[in-house]
mmCIF file of C-alpha atoms in Angstrom:
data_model
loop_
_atom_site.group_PDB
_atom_site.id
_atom_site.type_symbol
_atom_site.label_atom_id
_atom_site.label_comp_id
_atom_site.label_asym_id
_atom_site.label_seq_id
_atom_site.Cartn_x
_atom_site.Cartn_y
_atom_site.Cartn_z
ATOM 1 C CA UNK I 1 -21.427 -198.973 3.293
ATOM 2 C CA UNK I 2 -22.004 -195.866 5.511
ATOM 3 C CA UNK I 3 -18.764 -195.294 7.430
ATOM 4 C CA UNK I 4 -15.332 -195.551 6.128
ATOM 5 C CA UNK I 5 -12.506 -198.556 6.472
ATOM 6 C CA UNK I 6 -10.488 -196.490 8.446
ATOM 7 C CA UNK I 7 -12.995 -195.408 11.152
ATOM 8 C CA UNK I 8 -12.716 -198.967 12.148
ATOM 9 C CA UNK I 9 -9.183 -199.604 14.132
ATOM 10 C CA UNK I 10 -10.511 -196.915 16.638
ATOM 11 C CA UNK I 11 -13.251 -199.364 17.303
ATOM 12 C CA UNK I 12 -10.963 -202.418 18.149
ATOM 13 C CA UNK I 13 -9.620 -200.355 20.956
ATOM 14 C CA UNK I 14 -8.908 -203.200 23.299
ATOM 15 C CA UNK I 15 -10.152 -205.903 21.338
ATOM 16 C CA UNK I 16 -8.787 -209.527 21.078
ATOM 17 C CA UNK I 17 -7.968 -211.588 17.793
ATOM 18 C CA UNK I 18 -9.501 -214.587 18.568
ATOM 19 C CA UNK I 19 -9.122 -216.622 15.353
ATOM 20 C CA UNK I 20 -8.213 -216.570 11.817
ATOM 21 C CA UNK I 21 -9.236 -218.525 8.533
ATOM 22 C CA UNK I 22 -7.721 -218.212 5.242
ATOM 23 C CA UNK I 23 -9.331 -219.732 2.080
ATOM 24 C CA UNK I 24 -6.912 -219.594 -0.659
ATOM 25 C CA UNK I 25 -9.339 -220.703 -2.955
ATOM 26 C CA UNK I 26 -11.197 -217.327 -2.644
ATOM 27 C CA UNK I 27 -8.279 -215.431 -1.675
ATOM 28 C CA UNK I 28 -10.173 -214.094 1.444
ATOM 29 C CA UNK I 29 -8.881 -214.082 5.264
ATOM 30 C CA UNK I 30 -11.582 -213.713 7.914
ATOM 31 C CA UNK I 31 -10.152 -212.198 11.396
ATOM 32 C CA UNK I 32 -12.283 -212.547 14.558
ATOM 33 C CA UNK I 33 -12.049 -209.948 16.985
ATOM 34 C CA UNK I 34 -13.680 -210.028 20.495
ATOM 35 C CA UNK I 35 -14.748 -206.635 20.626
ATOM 36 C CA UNK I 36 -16.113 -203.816 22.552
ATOM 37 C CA UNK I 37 -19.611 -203.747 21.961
ATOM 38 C CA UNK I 38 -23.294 -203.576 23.410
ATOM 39 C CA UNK I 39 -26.787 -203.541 22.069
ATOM 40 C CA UNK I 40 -27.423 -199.578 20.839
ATOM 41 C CA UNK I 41 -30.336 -200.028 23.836
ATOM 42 C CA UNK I 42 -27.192 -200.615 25.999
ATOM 43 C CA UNK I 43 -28.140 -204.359 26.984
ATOM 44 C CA UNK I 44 -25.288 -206.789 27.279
ATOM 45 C CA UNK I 45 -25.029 -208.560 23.449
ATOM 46 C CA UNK I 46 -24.571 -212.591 23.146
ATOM 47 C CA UNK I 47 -21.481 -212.277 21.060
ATOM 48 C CA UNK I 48 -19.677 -209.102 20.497
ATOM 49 C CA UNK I 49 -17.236 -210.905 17.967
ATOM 50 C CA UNK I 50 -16.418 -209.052 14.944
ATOM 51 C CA UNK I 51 -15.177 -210.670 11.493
ATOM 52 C CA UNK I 52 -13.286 -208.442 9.489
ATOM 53 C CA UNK I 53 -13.393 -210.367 5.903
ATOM 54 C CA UNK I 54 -10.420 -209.105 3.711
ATOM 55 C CA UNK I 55 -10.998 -209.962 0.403
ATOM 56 C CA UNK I 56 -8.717 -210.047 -3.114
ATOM 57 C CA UNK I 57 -5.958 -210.985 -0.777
ATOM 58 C CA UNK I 58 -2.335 -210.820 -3.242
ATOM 59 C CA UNK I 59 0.229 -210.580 -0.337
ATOM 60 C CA UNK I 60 0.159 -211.834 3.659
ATOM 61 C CA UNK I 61 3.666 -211.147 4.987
ATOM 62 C CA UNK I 62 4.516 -211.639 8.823
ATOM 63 C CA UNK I 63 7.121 -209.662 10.258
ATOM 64 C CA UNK I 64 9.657 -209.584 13.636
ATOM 65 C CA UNK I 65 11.193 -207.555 15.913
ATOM 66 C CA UNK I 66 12.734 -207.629 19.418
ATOM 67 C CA UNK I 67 10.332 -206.468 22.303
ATOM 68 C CA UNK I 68 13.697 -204.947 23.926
ATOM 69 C CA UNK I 69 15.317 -202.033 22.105
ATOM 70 C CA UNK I 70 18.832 -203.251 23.357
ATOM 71 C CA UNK I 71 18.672 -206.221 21.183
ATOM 72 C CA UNK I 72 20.568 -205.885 18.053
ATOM 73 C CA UNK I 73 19.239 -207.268 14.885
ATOM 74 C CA UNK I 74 22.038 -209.374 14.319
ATOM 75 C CA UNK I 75 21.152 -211.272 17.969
ATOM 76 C CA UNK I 76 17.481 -211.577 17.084
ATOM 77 C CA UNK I 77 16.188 -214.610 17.148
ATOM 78 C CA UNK I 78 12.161 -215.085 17.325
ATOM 79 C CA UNK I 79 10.598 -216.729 19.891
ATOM 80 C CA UNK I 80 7.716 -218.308 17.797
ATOM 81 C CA UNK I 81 6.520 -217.451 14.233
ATOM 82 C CA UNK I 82 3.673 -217.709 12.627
ATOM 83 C CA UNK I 83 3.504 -219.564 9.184
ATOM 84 C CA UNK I 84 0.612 -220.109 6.283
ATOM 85 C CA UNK I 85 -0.674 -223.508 8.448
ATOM 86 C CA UNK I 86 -1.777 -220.616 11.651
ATOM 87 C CA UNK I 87 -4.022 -218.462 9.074
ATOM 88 C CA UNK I 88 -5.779 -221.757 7.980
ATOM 89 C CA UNK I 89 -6.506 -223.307 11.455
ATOM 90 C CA UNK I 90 -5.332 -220.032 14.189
ATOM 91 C CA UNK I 91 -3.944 -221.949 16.967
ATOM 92 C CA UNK I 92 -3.148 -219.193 19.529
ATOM 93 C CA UNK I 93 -4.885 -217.706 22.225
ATOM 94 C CA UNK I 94 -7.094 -214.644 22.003
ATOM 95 C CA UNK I 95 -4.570 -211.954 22.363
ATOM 96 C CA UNK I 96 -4.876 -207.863 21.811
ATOM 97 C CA UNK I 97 -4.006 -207.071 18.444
ATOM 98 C CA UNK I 98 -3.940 -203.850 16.885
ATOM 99 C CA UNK I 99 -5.207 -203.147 13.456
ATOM 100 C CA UNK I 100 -4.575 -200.363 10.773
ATOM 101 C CA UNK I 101 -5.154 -199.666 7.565
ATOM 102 C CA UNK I 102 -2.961 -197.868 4.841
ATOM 103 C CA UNK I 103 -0.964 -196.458 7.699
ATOM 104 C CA UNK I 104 2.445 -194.622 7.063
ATOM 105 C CA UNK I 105 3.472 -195.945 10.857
ATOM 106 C CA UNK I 106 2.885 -199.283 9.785
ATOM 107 C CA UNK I 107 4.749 -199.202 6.991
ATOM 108 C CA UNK I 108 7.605 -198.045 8.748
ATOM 109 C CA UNK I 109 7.511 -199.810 11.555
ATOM 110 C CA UNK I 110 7.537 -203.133 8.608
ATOM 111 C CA UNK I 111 10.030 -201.494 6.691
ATOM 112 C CA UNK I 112 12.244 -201.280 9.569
ATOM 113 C CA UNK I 113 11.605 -204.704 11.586
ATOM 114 C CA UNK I 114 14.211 -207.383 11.442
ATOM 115 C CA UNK I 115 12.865 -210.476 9.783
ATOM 116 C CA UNK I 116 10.383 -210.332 7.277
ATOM 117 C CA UNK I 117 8.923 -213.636 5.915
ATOM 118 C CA UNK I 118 5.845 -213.505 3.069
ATOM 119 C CA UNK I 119 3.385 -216.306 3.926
ATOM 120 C CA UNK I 120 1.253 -215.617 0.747
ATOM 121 C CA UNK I 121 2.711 -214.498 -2.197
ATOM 122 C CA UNK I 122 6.199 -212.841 -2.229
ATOM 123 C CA UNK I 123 8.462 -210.348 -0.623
ATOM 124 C CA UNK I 124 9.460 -208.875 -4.194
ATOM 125 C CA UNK I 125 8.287 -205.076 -5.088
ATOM 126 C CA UNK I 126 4.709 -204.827 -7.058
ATOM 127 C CA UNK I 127 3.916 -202.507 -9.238
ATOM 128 C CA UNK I 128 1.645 -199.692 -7.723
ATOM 129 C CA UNK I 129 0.331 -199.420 -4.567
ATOM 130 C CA UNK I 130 -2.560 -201.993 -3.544
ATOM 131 C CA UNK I 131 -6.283 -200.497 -3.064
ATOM 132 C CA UNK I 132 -5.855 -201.806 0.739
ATOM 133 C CA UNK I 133 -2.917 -202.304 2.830
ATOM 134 C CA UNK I 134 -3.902 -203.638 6.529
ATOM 135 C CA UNK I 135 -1.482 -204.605 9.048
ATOM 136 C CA UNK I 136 -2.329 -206.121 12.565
ATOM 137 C CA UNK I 137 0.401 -205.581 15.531
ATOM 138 C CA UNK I 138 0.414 -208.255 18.524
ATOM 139 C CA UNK I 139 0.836 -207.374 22.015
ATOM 140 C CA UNK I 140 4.128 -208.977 22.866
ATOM 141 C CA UNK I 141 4.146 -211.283 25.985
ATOM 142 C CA UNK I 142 6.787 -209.834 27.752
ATOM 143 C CA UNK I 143 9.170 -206.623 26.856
ATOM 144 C CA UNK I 144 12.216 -208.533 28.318
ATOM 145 C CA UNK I 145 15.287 -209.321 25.708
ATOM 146 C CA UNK I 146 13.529 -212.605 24.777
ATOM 147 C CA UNK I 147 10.190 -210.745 24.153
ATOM 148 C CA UNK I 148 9.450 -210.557 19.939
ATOM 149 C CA UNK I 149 7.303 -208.060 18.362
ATOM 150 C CA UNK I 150 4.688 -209.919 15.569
ATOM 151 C CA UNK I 151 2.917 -208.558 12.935
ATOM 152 C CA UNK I 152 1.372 -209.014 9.907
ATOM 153 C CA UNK I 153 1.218 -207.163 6.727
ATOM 154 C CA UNK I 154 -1.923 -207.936 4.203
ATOM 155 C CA UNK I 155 -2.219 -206.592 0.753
ATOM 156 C CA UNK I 156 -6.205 -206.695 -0.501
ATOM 157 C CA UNK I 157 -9.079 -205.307 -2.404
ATOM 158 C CA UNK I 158 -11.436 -204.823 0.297
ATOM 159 C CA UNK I 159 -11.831 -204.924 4.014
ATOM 160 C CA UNK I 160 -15.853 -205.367 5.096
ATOM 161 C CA UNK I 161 -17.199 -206.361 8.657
ATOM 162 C CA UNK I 162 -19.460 -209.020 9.630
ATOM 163 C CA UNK I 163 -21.271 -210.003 12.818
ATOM 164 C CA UNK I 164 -23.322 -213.465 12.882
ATOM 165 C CA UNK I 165 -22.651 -214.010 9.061
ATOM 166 C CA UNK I 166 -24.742 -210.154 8.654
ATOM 167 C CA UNK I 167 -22.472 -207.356 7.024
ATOM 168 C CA UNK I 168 -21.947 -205.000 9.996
ATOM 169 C CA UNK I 169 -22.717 -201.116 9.306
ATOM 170 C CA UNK I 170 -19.720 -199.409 10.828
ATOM 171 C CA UNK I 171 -22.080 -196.335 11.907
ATOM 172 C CA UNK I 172 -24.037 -199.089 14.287
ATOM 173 C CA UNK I 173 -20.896 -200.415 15.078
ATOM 174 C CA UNK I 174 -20.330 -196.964 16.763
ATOM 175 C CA UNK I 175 -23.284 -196.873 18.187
ATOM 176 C CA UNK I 176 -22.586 -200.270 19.801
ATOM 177 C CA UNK I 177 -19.724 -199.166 20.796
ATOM 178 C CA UNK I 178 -20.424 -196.199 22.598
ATOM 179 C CA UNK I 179 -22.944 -198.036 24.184
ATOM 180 C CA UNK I 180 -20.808 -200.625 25.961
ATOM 181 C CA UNK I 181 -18.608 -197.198 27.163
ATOM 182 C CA UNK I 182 -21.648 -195.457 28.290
ATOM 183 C CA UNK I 183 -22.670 -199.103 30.221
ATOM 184 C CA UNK I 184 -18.708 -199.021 31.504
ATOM 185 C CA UNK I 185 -19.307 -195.520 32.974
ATOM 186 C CA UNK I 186 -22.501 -196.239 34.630
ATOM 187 C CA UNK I 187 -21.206 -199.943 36.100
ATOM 188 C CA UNK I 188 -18.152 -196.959 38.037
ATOM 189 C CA UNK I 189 -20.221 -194.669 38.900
ATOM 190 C CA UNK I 190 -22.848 -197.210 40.532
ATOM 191 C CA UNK I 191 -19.601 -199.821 42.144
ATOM 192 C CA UNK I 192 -18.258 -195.978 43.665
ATOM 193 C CA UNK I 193 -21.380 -195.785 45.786
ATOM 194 C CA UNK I 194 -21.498 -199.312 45.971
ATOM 195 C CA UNK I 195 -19.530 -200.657 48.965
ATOM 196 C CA UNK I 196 -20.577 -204.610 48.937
ATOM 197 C CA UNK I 197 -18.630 -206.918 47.248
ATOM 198 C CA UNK I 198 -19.689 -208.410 43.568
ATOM 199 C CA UNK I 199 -18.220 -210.472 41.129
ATOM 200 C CA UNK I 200 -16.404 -208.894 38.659
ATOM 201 C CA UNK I 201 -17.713 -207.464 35.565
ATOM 202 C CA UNK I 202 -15.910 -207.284 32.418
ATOM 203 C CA UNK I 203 -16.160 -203.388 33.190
ATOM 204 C CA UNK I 204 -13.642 -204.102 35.651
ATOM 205 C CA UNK I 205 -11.327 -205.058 33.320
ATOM 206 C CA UNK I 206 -10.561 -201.369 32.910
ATOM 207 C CA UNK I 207 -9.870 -198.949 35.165
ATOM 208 C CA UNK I 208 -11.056 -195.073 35.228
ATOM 209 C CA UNK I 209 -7.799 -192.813 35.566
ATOM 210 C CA UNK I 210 -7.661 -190.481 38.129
ATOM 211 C CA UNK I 211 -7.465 -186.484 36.792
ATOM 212 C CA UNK I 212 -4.249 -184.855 38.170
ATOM 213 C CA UNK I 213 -4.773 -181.260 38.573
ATOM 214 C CA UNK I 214 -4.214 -178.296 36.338
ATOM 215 C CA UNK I 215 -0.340 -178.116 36.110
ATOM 216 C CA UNK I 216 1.095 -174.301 36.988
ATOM 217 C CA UNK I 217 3.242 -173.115 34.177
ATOM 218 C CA UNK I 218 4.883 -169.980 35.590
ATOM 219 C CA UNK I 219 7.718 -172.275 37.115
ATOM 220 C CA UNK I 220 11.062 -172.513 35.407
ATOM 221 C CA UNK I 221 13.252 -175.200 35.776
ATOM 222 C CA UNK I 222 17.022 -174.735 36.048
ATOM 223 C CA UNK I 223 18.837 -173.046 33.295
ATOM 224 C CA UNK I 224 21.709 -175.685 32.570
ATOM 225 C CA UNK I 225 22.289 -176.802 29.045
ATOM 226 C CA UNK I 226 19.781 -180.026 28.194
ATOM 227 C CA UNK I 227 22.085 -181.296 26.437
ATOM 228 C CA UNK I 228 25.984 -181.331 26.935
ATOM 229 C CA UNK I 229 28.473 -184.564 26.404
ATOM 230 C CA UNK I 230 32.299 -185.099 26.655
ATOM 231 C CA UNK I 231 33.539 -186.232 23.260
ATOM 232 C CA UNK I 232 32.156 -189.352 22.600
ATOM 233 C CA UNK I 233 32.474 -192.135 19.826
ATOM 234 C CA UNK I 234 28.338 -192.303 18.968
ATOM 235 C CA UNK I 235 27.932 -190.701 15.651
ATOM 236 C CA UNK I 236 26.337 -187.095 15.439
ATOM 237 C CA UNK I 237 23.343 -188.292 13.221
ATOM 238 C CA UNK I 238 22.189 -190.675 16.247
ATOM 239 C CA UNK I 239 22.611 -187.973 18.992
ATOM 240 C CA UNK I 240 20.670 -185.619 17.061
ATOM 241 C CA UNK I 241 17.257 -186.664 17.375
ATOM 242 C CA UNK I 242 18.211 -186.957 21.196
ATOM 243 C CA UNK I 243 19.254 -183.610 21.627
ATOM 244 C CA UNK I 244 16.590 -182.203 19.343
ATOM 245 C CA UNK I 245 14.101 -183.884 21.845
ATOM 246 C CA UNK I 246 15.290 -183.032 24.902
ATOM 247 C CA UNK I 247 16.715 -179.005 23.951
ATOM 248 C CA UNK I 248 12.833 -178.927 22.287
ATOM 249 C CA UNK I 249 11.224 -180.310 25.512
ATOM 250 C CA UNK I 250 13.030 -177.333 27.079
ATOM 251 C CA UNK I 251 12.302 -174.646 24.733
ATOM 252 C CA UNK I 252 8.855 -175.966 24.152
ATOM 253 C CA UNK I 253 9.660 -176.137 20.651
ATOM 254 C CA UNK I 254 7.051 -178.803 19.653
ATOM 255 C CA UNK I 255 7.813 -179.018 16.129
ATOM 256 C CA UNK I 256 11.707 -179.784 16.652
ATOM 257 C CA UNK I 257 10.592 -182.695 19.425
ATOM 258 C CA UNK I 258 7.720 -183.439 16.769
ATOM 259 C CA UNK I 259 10.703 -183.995 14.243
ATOM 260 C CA UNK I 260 13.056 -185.919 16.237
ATOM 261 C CA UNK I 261 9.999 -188.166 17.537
ATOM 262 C CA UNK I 262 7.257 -188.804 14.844
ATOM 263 C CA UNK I 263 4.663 -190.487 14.789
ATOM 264 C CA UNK I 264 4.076 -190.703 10.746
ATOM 265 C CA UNK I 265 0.214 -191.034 10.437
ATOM 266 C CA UNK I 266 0.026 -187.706 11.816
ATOM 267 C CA UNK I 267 1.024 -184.608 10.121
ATOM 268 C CA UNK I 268 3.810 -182.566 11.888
ATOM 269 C CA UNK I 269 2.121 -179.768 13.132
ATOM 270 C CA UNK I 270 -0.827 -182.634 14.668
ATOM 271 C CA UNK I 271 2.164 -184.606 16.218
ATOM 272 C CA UNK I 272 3.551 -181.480 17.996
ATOM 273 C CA UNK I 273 0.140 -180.571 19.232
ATOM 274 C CA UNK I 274 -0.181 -183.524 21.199
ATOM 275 C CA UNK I 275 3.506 -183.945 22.611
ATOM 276 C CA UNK I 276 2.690 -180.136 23.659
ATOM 277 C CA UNK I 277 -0.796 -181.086 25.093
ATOM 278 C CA UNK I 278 1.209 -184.538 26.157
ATOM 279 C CA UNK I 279 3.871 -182.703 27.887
ATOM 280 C CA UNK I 280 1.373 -179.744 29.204
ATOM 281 C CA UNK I 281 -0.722 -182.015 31.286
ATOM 282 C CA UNK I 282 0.179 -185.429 33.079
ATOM 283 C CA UNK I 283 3.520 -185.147 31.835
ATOM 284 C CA UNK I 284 4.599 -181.718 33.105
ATOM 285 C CA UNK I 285 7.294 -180.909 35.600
ATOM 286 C CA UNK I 286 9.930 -183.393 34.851
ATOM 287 C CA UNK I 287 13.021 -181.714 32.575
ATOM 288 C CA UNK I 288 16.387 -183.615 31.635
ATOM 289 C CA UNK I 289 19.375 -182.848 31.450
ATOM 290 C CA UNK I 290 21.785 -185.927 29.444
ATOM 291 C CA UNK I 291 25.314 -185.397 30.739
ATOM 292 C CA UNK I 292 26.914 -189.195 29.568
ATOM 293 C CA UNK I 293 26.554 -192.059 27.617
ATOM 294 C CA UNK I 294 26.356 -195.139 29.109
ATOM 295 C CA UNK I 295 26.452 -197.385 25.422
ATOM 296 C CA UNK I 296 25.296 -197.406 21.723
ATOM 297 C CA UNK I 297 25.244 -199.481 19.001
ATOM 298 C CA UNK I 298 23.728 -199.415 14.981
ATOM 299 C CA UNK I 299 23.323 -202.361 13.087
ATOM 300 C CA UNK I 300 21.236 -201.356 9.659
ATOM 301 C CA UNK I 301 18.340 -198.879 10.275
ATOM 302 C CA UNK I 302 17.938 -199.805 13.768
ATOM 303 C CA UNK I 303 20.097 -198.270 17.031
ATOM 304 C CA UNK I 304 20.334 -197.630 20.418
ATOM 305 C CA UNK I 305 21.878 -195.475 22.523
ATOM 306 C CA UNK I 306 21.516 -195.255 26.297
ATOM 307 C CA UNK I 307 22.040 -191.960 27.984
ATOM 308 C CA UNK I 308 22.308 -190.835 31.303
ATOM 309 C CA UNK I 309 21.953 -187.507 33.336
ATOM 310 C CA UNK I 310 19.759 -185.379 35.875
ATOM 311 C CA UNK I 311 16.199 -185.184 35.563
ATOM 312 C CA UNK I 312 14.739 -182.589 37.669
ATOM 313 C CA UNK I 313 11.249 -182.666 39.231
ATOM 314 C CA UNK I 314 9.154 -179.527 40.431
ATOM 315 C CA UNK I 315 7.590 -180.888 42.795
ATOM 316 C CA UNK I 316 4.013 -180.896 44.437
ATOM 317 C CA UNK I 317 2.700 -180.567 47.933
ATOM 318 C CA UNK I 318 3.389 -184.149 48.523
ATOM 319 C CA UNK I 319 7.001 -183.895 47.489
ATOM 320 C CA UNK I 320 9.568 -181.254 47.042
ATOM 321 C CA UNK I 321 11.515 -180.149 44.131
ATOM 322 C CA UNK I 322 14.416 -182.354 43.518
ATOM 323 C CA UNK I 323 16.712 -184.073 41.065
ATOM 324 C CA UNK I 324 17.301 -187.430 40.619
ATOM 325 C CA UNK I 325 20.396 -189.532 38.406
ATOM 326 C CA UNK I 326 18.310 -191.312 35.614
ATOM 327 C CA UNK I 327 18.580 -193.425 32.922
ATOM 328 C CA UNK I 328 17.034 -193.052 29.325
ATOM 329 C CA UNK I 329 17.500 -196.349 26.555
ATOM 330 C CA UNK I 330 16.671 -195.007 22.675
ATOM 331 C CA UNK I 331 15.785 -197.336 20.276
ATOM 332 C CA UNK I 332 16.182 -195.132 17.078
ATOM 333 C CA UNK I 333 14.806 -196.134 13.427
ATOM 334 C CA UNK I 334 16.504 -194.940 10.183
ATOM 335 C CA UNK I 335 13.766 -193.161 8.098
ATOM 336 C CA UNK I 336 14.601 -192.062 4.792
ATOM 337 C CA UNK I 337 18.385 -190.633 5.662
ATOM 338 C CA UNK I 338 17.437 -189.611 8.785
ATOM 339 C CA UNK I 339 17.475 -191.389 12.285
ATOM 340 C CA UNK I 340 14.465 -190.775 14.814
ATOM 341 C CA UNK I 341 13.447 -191.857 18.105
ATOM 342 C CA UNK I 342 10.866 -194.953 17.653
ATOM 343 C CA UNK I 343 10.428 -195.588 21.334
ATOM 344 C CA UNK I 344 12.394 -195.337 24.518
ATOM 345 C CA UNK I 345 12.293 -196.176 28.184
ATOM 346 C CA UNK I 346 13.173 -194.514 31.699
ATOM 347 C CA UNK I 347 15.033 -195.570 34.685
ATOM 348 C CA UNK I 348 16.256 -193.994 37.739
ATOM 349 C CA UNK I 349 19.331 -195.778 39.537
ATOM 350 C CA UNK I 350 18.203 -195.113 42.702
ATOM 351 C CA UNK I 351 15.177 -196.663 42.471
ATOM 352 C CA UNK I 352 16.630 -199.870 41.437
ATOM 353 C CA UNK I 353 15.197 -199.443 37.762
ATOM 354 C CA UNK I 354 18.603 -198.767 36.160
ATOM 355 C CA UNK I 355 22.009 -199.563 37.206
ATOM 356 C CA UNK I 356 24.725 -197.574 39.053
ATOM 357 C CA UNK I 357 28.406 -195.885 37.730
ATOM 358 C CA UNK I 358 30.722 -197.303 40.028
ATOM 359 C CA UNK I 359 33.334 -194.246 39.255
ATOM 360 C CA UNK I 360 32.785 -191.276 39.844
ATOM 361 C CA UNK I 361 31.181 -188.990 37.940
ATOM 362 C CA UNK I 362 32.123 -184.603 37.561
ATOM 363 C CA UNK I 363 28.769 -183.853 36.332
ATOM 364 C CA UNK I 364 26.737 -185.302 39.122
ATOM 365 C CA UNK I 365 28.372 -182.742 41.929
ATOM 366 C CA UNK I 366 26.029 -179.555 40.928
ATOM 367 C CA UNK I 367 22.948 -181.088 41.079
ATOM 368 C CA UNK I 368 22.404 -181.889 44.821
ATOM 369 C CA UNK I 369 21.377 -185.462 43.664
ATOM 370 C CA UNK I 370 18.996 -187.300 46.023
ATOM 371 C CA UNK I 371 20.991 -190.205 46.929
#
């Protein structure tokens, strides 16, 4: 087939799983996606849904972990799961669902979930690798500490997709695809010169992004230490990767913050090119500075440690250069013998998004805090 299996997760950007059928009989599970998609002529198509027919199916296994990265493993409980009865007959909704196929993230982000349960054959170590190893991620419903992370890990011979029962070519699969972005980029330019109301088109459904302007790199933010704790009882091998990232950040030393946060299905010089171009564009003028630790924990290969400290702002011609108290949560990963960030999230306590000290803190006097 022209096109190859893994040009095809790019092309379920924003696509829902909309059902699932597995015949165990032919060892072959059939996922339905609601796709992307318009005739190549760029008129609307009947039925965008895309089956993706995995065949020579040995292994299914469905794995959990918490939305929150302050939940510890051992307080994990699931909030649903999904079991062999859900491939046969799918009983969810249509929900967004990412796909990908012999992916080192995957695998790690697998190896490293809390539960693991194997709905079709076994959780036991096979000999060799299989041809095809596909996993599909849910979108969790909410991120809160009762929020679970799903996903599904499928050993197989072959992944082929189908459209009305017809093997789809994945090069006219681009096509089609393009085409319903080039329709999406007419329907906004046309409803920006358009001011009557209409009902809303699935183009509507998402958003253009405004372009910020080109950041000016000659300023320099202050020249305190990133990084720079009281004694503390978190273990060295979990601060690391945290002080790696932020003294990197600082430095713009891409391939340390490239280290300390991978992203394993790109090389390392390909991850620091994008946290560079990442940090370089939309991202640039914010620099912390982590002065305390508010909590950690490890339980296995999963951790967390929350830190807290100055981040300073450059400012624009809408607001002036400042510094505000914030809070950063880390949920780190074990990978091989060494701990990395997987993901974290940012608060600021006066904003409401993360709490305040009540005593008093030494390290917050030289920074002219906004209060």
């Amino acid at each position: 087939m022209p096109g190859k299996i893994q040009d095809i997760p790019p092309l379920l950007h924003d696509a829902r799983l909309s059902d699932c059928q597995w015949d165990q009989h032919l060892r072959a599970l059939q996922l339905s996606f609601r796709c992307l998609r318009r005739n190549v002529d760029g008129t609307s198509m009947e039925d965008s849904t895309v089956d993706l027919r995995l065949c020579g199916v040995e292994r299914v296994v469905a794995f959990y972990s918490p939305a929150s990265v302050t939940v510890k493993p051992s307080e994990f409980k699931p909030g649903s799961r999904i079991v062999l009865a859900d491939l046969v007959d799918w009983p969810h909704r249509a929900v967004e669902a990412h796909l990908a196929t012999n992916s080192p993230q995957a695998e790690f982000e697998e190896a490293t979930a809390c539960l693991r349960e194997a709905l079709v054959g076994d959780l036991g170590d096979r000999p060799g690798e299989p041809p095809l190893r596909v996993h599909v991620s849910f979108e969790p419903h909410n991120y809160g500490p009762q929020g679970t992370v799903t996903g599904l890990s499928i050993d197989c011979d072959s992944l082929d997709p189908f459209t009305n029962g017809v093997l789809l070519d994945i090069e006219t699969w681009e096509r089609q695809f393009e085409a319903w972005w080039a329709g999406w980029r007419n329907h906004w330019s046309e409803k920006q010169g358009d001011g009557g109301e209409q009902e809303p088109a699935q183009e509507d459904t998402f958003i253009p992004a405004g372009q910020p302007d080109p950041p000016e790199f000659s300023y320099r933010p202050p020249a305190a230490s990133p990084f720079l704790l009281s004694p503390t009882t978190v273990p060295a091998e979990l601060l690391k990767p945290i002080e790696d990232y932020h003294t990197g950040h600082h430095e713009q030393n891409w391939l340390k913050v490239a280290a300390a946060y991978p992203f394993f299905d790109q090389g390392s010089d390909e991850r620091a090119a994008r946290l560079r171009d990442q940090f370089l564009s939309h991202n640039y003028g914010r620099w912390v500075y982590v002065r305390y630790i508010d909590g950690w924990w490890c339980e296995g290969d999963r951790a967390c440690v929350v830190v807290r400290g100055i981040e300073h702002v450059k400012g624009d011609e809408e607001s002036p250069t400042g510094n505000e108290e914030t809070v950063i949560t880390y949920g780190l990963r074990k990978f091989r013998q060494t701990w990395v960030i997987a993901t974290w999230s940012q608060g600021w306590p006066r904003f409401g998004s993360a709490y305040k000290l009540q005593e008093a803190q030494s390290w917050r006097s030289d920074w002219n805090l906004t209060e």
